[in-house]
mmCIF file with all atom_site columns, C-alpha atoms and ligand atoms in Angstrom:
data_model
loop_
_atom_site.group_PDB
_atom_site.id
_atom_site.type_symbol
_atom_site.label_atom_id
_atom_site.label_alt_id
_atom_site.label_comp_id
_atom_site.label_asym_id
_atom_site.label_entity_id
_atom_site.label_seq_id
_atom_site.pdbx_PDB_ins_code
_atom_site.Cartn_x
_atom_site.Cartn_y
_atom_site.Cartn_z
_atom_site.occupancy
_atom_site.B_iso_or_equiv
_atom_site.pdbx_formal_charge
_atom_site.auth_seq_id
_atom_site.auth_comp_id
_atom_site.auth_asym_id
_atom_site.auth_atom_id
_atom_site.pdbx_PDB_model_num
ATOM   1   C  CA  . UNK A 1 1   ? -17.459 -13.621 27.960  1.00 73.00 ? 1   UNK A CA  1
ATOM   2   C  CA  . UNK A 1 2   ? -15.828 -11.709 25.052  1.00 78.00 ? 2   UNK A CA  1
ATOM   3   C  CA  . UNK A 1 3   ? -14.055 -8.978  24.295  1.00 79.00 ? 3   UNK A CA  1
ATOM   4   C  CA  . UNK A 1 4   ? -14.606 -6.441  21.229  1.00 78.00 ? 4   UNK A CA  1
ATOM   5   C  CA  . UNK A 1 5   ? -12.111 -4.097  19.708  1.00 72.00 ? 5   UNK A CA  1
ATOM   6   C  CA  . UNK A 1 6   ? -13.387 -1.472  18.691  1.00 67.00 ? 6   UNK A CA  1
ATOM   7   C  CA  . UNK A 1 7   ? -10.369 -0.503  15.911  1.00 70.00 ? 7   UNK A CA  1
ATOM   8   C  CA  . UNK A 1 8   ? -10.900 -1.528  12.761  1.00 76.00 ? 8   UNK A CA  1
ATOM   9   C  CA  . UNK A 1 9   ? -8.543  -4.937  12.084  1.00 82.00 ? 9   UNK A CA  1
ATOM   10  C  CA  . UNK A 1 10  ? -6.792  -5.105  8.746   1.00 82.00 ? 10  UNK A CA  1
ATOM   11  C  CA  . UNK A 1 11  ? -5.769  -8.278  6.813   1.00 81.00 ? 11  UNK A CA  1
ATOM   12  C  CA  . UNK A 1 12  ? -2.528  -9.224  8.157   1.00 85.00 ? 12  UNK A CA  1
ATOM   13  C  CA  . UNK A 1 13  ? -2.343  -7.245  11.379  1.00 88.00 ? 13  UNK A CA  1
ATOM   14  C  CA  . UNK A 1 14  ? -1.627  -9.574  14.636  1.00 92.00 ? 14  UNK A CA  1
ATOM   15  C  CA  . UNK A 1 15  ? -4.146  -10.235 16.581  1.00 93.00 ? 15  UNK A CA  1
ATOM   16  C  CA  . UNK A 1 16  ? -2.827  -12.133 19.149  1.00 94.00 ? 16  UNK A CA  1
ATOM   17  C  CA  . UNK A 1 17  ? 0.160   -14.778 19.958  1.00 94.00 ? 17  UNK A CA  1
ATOM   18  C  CA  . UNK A 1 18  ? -0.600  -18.658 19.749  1.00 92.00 ? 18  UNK A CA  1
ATOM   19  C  CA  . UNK A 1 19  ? -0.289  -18.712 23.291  1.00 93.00 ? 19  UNK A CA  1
ATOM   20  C  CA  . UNK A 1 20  ? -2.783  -16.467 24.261  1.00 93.00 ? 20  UNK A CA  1
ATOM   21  C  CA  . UNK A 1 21  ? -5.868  -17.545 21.587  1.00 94.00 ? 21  UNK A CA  1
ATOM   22  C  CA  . UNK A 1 22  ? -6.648  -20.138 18.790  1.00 94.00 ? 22  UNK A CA  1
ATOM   23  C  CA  . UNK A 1 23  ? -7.223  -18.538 16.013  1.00 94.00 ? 23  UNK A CA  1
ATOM   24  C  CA  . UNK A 1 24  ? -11.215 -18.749 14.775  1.00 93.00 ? 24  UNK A CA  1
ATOM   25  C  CA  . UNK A 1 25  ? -13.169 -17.437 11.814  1.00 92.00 ? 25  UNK A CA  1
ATOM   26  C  CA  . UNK A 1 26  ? -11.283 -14.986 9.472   1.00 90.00 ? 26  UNK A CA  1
ATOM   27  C  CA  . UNK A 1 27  ? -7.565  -15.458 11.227  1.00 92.00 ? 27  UNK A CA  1
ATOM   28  C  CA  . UNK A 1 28  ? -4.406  -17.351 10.019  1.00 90.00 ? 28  UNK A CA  1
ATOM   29  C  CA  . UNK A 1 29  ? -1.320  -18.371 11.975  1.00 90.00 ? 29  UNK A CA  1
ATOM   30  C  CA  . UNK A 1 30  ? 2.340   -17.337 10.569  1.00 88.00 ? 30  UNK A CA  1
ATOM   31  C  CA  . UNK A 1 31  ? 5.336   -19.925 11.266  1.00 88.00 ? 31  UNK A CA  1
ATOM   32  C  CA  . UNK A 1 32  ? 6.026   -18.039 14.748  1.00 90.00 ? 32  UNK A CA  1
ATOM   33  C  CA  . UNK A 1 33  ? 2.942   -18.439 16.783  1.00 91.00 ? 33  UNK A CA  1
ATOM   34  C  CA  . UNK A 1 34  ? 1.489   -15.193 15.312  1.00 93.00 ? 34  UNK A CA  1
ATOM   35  C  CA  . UNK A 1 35  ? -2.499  -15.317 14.922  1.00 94.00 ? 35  UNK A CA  1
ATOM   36  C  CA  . UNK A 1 36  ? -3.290  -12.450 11.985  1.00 92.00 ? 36  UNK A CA  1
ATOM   37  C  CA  . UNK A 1 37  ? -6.390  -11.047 10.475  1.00 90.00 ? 37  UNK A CA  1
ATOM   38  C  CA  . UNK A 1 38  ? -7.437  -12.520 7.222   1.00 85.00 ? 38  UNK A CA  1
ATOM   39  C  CA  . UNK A 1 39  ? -9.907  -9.573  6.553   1.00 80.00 ? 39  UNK A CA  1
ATOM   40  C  CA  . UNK A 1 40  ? -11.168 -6.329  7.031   1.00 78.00 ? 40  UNK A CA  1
ATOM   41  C  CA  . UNK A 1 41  ? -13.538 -6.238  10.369  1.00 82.00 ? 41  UNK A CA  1
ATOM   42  C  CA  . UNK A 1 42  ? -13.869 -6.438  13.848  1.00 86.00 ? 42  UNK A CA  1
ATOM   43  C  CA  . UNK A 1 43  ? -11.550 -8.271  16.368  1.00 91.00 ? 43  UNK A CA  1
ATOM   44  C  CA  . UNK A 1 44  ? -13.423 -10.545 19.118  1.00 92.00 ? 44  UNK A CA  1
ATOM   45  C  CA  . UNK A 1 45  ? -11.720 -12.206 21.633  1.00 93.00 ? 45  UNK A CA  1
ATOM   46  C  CA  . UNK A 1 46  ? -13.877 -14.836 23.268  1.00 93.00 ? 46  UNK A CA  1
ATOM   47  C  CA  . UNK A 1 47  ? -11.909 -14.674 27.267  1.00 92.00 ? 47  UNK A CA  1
ATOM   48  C  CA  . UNK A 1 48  ? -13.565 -18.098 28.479  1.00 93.00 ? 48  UNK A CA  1
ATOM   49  C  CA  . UNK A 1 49  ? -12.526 -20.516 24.996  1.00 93.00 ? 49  UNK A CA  1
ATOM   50  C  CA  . UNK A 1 50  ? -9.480  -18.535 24.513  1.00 95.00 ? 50  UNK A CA  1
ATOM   51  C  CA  . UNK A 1 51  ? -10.198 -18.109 20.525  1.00 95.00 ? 51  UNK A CA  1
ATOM   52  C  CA  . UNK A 1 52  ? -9.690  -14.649 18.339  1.00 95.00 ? 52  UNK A CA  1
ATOM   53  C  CA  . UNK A 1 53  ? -11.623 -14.195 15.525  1.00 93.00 ? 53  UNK A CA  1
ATOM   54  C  CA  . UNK A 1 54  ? -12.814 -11.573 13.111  1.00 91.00 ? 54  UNK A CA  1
ATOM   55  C  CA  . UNK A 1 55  ? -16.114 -10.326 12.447  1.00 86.00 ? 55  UNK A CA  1
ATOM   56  C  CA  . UNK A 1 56  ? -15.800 -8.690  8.678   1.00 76.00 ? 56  UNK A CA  1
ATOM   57  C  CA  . UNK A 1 57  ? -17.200 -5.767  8.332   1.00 64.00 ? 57  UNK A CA  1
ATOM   58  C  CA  . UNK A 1 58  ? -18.202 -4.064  5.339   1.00 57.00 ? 58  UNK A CA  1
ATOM   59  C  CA  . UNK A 1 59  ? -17.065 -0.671  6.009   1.00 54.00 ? 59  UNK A CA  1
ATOM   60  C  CA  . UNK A 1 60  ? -18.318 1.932   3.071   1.00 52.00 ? 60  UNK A CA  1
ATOM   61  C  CA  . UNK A 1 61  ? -14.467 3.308   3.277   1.00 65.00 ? 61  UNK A CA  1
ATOM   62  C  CA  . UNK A 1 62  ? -13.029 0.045   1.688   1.00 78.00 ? 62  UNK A CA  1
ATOM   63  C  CA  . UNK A 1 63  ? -12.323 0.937   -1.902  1.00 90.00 ? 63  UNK A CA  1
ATOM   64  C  CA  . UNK A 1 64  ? -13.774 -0.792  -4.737  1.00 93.00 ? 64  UNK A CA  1
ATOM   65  C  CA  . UNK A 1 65  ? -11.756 -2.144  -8.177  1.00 95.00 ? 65  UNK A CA  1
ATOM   66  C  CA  . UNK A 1 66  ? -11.260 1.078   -10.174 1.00 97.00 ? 66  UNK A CA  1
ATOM   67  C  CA  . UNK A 1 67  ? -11.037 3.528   -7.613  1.00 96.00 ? 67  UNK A CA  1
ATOM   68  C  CA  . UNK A 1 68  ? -8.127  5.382   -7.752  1.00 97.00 ? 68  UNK A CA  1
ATOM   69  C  CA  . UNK A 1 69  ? -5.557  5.233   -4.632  1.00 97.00 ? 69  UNK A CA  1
ATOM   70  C  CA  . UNK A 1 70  ? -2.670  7.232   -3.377  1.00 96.00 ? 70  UNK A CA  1
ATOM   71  C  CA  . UNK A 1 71  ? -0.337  6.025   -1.022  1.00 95.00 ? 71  UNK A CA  1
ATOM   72  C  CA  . UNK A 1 72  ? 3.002   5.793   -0.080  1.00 95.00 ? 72  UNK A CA  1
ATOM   73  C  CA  . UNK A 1 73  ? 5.409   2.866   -0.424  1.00 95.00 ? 73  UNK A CA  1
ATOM   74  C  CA  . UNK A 1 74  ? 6.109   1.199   3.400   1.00 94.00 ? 74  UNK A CA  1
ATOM   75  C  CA  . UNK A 1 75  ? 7.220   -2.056  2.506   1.00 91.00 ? 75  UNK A CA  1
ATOM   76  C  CA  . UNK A 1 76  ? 9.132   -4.039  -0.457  1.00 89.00 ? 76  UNK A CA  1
ATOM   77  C  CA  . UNK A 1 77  ? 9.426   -7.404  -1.147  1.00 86.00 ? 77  UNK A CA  1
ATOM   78  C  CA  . UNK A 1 78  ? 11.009  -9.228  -3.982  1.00 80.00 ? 78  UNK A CA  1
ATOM   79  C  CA  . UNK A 1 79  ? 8.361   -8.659  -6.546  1.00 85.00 ? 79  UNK A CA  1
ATOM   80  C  CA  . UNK A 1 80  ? 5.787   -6.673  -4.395  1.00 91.00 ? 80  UNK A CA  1
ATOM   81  C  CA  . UNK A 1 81  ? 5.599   -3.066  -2.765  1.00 94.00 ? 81  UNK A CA  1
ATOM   82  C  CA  . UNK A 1 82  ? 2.998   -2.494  0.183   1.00 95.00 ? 82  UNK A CA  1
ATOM   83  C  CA  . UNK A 1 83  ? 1.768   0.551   0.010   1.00 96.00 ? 83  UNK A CA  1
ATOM   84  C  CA  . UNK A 1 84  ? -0.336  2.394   2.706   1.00 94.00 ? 84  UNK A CA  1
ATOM   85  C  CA  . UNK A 1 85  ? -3.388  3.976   1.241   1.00 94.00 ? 85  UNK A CA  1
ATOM   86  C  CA  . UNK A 1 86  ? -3.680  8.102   2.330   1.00 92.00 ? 86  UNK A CA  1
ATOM   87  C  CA  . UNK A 1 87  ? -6.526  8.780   -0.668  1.00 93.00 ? 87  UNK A CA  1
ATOM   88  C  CA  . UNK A 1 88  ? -9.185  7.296   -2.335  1.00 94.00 ? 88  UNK A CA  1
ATOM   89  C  CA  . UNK A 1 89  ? -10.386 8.598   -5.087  1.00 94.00 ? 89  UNK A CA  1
ATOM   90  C  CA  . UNK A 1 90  ? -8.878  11.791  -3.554  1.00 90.00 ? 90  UNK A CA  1
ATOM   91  C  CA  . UNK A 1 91  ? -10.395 11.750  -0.710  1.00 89.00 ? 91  UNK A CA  1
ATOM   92  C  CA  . UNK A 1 92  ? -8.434  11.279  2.584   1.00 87.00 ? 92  UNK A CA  1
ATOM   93  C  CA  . UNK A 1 93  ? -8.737  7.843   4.086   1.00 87.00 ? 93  UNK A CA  1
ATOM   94  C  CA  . UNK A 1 94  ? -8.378  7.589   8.040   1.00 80.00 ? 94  UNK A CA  1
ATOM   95  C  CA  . UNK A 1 95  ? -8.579  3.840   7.727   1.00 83.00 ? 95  UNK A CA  1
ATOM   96  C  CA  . UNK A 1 96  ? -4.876  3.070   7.490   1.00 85.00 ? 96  UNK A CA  1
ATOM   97  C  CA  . UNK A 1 97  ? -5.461  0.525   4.762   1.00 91.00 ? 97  UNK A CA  1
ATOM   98  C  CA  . UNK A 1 98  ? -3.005  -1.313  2.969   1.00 93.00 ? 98  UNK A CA  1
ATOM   99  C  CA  . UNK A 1 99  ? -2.447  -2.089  -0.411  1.00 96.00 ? 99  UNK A CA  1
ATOM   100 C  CA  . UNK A 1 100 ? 0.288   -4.245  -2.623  1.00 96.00 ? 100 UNK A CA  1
ATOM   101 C  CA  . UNK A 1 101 ? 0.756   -3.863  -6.434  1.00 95.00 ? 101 UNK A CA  1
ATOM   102 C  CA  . UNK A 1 102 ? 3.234   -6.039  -8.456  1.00 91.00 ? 102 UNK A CA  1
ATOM   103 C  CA  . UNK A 1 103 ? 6.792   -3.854  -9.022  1.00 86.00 ? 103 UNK A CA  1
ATOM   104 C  CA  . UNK A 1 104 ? 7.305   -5.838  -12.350 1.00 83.00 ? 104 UNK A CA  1
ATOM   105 C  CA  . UNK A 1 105 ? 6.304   -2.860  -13.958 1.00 76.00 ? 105 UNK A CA  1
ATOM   106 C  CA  . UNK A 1 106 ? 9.217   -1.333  -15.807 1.00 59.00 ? 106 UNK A CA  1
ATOM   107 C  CA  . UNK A 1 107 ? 9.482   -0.722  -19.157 1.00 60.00 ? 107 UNK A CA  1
ATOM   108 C  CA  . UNK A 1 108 ? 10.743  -2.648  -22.185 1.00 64.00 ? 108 UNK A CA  1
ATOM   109 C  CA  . UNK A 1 109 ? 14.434  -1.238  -21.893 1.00 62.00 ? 109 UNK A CA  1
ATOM   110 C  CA  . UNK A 1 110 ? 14.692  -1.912  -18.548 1.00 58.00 ? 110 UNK A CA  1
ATOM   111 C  CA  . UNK A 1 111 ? 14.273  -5.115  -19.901 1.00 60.00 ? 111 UNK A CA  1
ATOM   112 C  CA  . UNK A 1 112 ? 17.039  -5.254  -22.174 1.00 66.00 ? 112 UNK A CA  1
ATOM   113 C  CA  . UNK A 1 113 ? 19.160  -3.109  -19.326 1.00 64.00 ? 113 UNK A CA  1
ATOM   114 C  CA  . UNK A 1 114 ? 18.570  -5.088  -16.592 1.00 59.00 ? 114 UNK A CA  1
ATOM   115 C  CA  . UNK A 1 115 ? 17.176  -8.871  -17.829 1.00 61.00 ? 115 UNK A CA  1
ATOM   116 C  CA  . UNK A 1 116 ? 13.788  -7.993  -15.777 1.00 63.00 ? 116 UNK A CA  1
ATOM   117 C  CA  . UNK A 1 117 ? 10.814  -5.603  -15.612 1.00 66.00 ? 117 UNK A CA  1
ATOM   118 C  CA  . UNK A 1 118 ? 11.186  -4.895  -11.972 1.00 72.00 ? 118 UNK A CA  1
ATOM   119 C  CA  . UNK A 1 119 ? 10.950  -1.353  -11.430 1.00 78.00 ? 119 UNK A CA  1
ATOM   120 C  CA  . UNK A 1 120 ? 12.700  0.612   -8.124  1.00 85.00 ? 120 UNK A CA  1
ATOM   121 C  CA  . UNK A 1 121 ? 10.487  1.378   -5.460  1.00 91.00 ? 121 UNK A CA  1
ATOM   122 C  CA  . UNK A 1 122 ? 11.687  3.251   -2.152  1.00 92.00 ? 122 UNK A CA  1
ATOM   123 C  CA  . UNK A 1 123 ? 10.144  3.450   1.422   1.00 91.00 ? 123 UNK A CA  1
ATOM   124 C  CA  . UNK A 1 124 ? 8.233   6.692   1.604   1.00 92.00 ? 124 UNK A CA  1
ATOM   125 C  CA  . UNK A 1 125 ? 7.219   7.086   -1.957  1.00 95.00 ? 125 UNK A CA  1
ATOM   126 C  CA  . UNK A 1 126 ? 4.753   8.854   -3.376  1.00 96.00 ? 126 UNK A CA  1
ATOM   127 C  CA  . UNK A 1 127 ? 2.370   6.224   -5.520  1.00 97.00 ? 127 UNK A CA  1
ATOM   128 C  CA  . UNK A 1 128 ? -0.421  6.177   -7.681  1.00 97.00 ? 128 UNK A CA  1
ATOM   129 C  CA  . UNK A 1 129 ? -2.372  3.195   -8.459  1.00 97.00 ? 129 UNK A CA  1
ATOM   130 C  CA  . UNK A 1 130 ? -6.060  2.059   -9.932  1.00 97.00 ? 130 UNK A CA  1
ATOM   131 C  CA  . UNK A 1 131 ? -7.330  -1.140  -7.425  1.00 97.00 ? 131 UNK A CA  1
ATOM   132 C  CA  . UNK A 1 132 ? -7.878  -4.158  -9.760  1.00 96.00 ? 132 UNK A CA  1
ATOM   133 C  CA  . UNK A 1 133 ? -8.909  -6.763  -7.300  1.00 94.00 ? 133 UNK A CA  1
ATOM   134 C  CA  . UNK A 1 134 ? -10.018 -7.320  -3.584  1.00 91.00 ? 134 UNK A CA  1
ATOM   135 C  CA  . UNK A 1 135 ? -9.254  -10.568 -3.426  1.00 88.00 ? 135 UNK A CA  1
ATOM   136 C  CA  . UNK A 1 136 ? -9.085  -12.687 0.032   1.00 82.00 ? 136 UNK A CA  1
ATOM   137 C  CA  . UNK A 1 137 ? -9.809  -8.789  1.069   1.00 79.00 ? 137 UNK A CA  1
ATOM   138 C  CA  . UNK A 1 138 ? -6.780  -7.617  0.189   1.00 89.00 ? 138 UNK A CA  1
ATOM   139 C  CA  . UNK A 1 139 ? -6.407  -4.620  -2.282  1.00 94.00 ? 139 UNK A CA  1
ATOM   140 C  CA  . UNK A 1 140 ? -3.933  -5.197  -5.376  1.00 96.00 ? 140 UNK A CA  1
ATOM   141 C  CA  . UNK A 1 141 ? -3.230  -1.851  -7.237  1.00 96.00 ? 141 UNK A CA  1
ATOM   142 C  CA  . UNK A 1 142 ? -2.029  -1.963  -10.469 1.00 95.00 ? 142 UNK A CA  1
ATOM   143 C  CA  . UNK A 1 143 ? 0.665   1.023   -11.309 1.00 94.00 ? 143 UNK A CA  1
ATOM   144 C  CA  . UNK A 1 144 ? 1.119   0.059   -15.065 1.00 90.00 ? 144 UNK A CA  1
ATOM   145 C  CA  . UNK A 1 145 ? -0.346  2.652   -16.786 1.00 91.00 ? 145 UNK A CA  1
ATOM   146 C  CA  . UNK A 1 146 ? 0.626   6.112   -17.829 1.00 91.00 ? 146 UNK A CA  1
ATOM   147 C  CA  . UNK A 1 147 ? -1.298  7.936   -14.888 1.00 95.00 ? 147 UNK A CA  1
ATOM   148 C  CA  . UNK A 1 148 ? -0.290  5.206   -12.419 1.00 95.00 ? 148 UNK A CA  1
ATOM   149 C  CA  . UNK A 1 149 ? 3.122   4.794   -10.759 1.00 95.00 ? 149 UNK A CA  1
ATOM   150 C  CA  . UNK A 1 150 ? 5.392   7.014   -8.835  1.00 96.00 ? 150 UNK A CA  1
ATOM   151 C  CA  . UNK A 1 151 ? 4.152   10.422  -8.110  1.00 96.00 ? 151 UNK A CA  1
ATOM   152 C  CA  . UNK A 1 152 ? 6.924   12.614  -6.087  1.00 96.00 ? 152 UNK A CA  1
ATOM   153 C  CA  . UNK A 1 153 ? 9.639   10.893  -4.617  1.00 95.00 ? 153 UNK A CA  1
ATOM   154 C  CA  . UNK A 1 154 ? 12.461  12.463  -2.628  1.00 94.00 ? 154 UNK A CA  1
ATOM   155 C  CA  . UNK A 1 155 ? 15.989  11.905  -3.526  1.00 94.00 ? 155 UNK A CA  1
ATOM   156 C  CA  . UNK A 1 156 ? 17.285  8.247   -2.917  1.00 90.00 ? 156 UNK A CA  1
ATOM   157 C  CA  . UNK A 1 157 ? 20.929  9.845   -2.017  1.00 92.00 ? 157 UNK A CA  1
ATOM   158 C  CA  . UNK A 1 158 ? 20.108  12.922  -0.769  1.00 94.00 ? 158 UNK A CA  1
ATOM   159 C  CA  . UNK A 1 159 ? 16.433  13.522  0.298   1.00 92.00 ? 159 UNK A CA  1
ATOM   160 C  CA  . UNK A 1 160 ? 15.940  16.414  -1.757  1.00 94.00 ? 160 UNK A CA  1
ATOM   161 C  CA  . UNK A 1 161 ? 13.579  17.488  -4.078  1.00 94.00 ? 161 UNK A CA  1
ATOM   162 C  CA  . UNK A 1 162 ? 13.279  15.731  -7.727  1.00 96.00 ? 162 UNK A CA  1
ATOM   163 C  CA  . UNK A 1 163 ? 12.213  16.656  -10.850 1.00 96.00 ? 163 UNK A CA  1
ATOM   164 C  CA  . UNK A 1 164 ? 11.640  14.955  -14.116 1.00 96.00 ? 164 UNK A CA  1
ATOM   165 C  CA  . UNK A 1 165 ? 13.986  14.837  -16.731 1.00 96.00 ? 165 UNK A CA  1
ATOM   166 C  CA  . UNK A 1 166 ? 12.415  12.478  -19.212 1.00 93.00 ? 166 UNK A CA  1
ATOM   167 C  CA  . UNK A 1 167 ? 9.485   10.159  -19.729 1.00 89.00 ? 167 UNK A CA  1
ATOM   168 C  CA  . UNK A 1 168 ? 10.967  7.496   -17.004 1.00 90.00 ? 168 UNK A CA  1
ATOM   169 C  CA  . UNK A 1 169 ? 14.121  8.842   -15.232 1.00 94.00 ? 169 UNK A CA  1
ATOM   170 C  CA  . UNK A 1 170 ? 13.846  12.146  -12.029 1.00 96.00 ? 170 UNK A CA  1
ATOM   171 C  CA  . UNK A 1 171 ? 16.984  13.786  -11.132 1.00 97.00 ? 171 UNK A CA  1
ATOM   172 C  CA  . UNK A 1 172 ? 17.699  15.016  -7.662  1.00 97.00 ? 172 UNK A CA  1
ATOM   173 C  CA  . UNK A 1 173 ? 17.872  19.053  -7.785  1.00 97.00 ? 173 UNK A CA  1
ATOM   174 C  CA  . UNK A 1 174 ? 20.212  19.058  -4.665  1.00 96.00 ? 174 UNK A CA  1
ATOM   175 C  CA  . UNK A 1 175 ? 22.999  16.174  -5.656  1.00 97.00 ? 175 UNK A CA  1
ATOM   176 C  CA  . UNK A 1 176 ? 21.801  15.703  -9.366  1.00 96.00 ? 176 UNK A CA  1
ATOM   177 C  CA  . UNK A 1 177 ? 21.565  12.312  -8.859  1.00 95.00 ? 177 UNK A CA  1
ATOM   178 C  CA  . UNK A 1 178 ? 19.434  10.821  -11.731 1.00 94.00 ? 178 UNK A CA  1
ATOM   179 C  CA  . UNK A 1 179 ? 17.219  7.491   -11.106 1.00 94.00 ? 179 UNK A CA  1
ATOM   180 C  CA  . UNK A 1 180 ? 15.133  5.305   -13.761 1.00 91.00 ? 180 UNK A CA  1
ATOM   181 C  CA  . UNK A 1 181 ? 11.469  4.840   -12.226 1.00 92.00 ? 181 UNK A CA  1
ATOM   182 C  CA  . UNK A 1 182 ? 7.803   4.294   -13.291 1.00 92.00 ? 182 UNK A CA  1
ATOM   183 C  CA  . UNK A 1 183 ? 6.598   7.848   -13.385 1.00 94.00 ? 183 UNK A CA  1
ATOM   184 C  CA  . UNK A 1 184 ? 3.123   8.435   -13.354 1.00 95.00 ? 184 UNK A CA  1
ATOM   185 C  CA  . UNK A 1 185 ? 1.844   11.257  -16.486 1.00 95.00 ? 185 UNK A CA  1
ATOM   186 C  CA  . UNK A 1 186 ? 2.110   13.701  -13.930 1.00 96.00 ? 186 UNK A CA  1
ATOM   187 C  CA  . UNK A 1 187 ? 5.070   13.341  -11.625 1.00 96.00 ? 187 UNK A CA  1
ATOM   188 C  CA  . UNK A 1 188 ? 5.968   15.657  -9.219  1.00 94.00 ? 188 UNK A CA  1
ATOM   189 C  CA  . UNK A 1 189 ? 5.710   17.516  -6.076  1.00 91.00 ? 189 UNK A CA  1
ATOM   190 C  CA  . UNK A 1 190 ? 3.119   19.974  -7.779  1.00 91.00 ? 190 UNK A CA  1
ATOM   191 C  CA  . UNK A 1 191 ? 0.845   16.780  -8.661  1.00 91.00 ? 191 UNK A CA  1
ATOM   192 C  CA  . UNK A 1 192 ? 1.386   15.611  -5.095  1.00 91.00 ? 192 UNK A CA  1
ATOM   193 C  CA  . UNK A 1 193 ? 0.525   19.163  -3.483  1.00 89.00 ? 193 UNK A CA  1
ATOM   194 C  CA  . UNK A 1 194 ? -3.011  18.910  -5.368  1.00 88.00 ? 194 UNK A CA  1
ATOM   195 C  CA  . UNK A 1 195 ? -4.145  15.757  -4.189  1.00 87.00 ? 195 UNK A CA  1
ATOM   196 C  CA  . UNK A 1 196 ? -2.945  16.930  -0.607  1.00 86.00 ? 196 UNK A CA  1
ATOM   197 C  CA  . UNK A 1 197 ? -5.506  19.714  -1.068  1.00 85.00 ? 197 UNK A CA  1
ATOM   198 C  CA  . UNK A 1 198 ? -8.325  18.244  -2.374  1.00 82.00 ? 198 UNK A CA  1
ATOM   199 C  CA  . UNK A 1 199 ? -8.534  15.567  0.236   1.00 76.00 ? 199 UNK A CA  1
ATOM   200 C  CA  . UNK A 1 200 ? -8.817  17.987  2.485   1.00 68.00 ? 200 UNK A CA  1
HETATM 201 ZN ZN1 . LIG B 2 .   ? 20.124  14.092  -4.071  1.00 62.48 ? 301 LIG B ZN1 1
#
């Protein structure tokens, strides 16, 4: 007897606790008793042997390496940002994917500023990134280049509107706070407002 979910399981999304199923094909246990997907697919839960496992699917929604991605930024880690994939190739994705892209991005006088080409990320921005790899089914973005990078971002202080002042710094039109981030060619909300329509 098993059990199918219909929902489409992403890599790294819990599945189940230790204590209620081994984890089988496609899964992987973190340290606390957490069973999580290892891939993109289909999760089966076999009642009678107690085991969870994946069935991969290959969904035609998945992007491929070059497509183009916006997202917004949900999660930072020390040299990573997760961001959660809203367009591919500008066209609205429904399947709640996410992606991670390296933040040691910045530029050569953040370098000499700061020792380190980390760039700032916040939670809730506005990205642009090209996918280079799909490794172990995950999607890496890369937001090096000119186009790639932050799109519209929202005051870090404030929460109001930015704009740019110069090829790597916004300033906050409310506060006039000023910040130094990876701006994509095109930053701001205009650039944001015509992806928004034509994923529509
Ligand atoms: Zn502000």
């Amino acid at each position: 007897m098993s059990r199918e979910d219909n929902k489409l399981t992403l890599p790294g999304e819990r599945v189940a606790s230790i204590e209620e199923f081994e984890g089988g094909k496609n899964t992987y246990m973190t340290p606390d008793g957490t069973v999580r997907s290892a891939t993109v697919g289909t999760t089966v839960y076999d009642l009678k042997r107690r085991i969870v496992k994946i069935e991969q699917k290959n969904s035609p929604m998945l992007p491929k390496v070059g497509d183009i991605i916006v997202g917004y930024v949900e999660m930072m880690f020390s040299s990573m940002v997760s961001i959660k994939v809203l367009y591919i190739n500008d066209k609205w994705s429904e399947a709640g994917f996410s992606a991670i892209a390296s933040a040691r991005i910045g530029s050569r006088a953040d370098v000499e500023r700061r020792g380190d080409r980390r760039a700032t990320f916040h939670n809730g921005d506005i990205v642009r990134g090209r996918v280079i790899s799909l490794l172990n089914s995950t999607i890496h973005l890369t937001l090096t280049e000119k186009e790639y990078g932050l799109l519209y971002a929202l005051c870090f202080i404030c929460g109001g509107d930015t704009v740019r002042t110069s090829e790597s710094t916004i300033k906050c039109v409310e506060c006039g706070a000023f910040e130094n981030r990876k701006l994509a060619h095109d930053y701001g909300k205009e650039s944001f407002r015509l992806v928004l329509k034509a994923g529509k």
